[in-house]
mmCIF file of C-alpha atoms in Angstrom:
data_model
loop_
_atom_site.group_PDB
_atom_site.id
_atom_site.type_symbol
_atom_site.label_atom_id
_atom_site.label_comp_id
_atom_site.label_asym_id
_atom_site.label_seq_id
_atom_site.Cartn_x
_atom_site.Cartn_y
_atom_site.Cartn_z
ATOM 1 C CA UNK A 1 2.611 -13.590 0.053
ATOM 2 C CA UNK A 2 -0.017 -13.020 -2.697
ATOM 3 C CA UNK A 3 -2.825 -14.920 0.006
ATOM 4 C CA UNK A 4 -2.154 -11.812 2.401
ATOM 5 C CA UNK A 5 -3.009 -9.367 -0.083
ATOM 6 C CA UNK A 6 -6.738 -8.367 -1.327
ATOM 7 C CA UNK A 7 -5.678 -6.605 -4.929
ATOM 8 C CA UNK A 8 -8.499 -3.995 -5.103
ATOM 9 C CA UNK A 9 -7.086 -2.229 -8.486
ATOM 10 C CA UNK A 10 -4.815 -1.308 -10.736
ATOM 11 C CA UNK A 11 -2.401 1.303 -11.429
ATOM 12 C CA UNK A 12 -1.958 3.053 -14.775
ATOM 13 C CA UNK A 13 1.794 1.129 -15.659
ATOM 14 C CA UNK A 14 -0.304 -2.402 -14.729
ATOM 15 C CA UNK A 15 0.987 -2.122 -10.999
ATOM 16 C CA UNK A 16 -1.267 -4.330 -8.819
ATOM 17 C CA UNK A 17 -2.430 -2.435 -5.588
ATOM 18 C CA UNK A 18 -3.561 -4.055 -2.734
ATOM 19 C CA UNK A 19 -4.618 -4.577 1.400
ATOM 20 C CA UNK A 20 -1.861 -6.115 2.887
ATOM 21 C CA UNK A 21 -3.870 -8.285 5.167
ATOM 22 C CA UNK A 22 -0.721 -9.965 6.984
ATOM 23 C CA UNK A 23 -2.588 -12.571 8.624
ATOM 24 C CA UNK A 24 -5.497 -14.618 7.787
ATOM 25 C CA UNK A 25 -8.587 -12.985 9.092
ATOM 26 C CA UNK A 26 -6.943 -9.416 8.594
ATOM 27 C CA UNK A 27 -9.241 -6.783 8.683
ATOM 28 C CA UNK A 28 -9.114 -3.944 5.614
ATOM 29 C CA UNK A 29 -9.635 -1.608 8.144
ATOM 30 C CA UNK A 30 -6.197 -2.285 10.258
ATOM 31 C CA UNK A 31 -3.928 -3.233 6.572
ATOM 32 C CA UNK A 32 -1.730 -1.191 5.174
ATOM 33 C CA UNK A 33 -1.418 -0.719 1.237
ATOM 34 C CA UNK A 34 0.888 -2.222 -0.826
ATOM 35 C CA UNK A 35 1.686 -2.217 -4.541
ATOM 36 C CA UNK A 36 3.143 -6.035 -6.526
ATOM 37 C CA UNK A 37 4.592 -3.706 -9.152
ATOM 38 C CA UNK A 38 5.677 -4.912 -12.943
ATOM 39 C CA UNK A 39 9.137 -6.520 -11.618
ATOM 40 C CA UNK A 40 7.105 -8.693 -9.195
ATOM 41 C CA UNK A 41 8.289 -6.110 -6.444
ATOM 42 C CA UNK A 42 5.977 -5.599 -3.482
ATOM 43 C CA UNK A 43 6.219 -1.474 -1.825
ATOM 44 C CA UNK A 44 4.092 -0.581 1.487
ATOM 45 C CA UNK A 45 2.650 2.878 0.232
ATOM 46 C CA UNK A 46 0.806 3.876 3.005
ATOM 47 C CA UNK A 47 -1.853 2.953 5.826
ATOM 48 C CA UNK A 48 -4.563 3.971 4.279
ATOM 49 C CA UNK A 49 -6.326 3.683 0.638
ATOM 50 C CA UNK A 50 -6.484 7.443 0.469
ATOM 51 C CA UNK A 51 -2.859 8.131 1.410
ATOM 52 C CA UNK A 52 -2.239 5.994 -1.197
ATOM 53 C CA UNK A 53 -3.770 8.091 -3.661
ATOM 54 C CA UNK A 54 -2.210 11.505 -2.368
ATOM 55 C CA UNK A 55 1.368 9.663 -1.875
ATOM 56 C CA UNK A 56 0.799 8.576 -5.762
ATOM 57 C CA UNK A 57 0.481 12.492 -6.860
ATOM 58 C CA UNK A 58 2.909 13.583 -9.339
ATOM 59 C CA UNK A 59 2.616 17.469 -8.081
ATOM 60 C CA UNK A 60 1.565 19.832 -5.217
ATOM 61 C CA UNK A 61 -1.155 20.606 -7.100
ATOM 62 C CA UNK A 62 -2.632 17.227 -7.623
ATOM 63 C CA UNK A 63 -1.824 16.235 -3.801
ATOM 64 C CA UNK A 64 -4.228 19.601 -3.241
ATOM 65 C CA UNK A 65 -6.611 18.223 -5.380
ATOM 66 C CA UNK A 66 -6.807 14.908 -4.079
ATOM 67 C CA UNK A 67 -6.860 15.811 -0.410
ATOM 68 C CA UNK A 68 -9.873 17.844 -1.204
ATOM 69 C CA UNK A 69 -11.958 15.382 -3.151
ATOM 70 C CA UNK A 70 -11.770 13.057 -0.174
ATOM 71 C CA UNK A 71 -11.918 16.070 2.640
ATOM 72 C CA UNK A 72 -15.351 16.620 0.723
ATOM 73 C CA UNK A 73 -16.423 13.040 1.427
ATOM 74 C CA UNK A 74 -15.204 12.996 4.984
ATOM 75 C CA UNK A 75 -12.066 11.115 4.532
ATOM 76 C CA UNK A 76 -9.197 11.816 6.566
ATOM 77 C CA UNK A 77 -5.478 12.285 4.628
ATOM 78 C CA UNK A 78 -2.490 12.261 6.458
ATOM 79 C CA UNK A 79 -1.262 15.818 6.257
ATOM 80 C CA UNK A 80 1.980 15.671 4.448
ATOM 81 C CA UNK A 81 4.071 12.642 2.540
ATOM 82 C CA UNK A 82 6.280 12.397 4.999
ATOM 83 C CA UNK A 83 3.401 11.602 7.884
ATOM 84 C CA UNK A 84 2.448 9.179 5.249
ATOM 85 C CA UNK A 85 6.014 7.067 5.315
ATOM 86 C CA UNK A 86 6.592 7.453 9.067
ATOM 87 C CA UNK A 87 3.221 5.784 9.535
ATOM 88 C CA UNK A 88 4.379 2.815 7.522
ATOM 89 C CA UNK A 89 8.121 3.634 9.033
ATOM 90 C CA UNK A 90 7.822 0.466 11.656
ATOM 91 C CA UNK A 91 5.991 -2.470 9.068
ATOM 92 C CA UNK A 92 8.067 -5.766 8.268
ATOM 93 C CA UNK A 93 9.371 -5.009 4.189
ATOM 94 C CA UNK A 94 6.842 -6.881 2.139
ATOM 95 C CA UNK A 95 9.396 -8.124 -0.383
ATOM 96 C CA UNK A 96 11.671 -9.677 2.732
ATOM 97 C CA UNK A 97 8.339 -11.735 3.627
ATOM 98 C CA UNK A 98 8.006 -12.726 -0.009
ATOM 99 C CA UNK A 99 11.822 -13.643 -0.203
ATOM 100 C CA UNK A 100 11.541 -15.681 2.728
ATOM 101 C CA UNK A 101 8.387 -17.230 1.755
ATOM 102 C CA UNK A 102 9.465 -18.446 -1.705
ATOM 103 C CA UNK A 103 12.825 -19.704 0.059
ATOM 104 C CA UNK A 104 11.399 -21.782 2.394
ATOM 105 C CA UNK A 105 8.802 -22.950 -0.301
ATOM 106 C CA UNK A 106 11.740 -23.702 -2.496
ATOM 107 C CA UNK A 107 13.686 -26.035 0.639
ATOM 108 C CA UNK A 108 10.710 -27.952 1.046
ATOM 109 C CA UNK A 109 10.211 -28.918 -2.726
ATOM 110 C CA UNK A 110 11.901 -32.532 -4.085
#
């Protein structure tokens, strides 16, 4: 799992956030973001680096702020939290990959 993710930062409780690539050759452009949090649990946020952002706002206020900031810049936000998690609504879960991954990887070992 952790070669179809490019980890671009870090979140303030050490959370690792990422572009879920999904296949080798993925484009940034077309992944989705995902967050390896402290458990070693993987959660699609959103589609976009910037929804991730507002979708990580504590308050209404901060979402506000955000949306601005990148509305300034020319950046697109999804206009609500829930547009944000019906546009993610249809990927695979991240941590059922992973799961499935390390079991296989597991049955193959001696």
């Amino acid at each position: 799992m952790s070669r179809q993710i490019a980890f671009i930062g870090r979140e303030a409780d050490g959370g690792l956030v990422g572009y879920w690539l999904r296949r080798e050759g993925g484009a940034v452009e077309e992944s989705p973001i995902v967050v390896l949090d402290n458990d070693g649990q993987f959660q699609c946020t959103a589609t976009t680096l910037q929804d991730h952002f507002v979708q990580s706002a504590n308050d209404t206020e901060a979402v506000a702020s955000i949306r601005r900031w990148f509305q300034r810049r020319g950046i697109e936000t999804r206009r609500s939290p829930e547009a944000v998690w019906e546009a993610i609504g249809g990927l695979p879960d991240p941590n059922e990959l992973s799961w499935r991954c390390q079991s296989e990887e597991a049955a193959g070992s001696p």
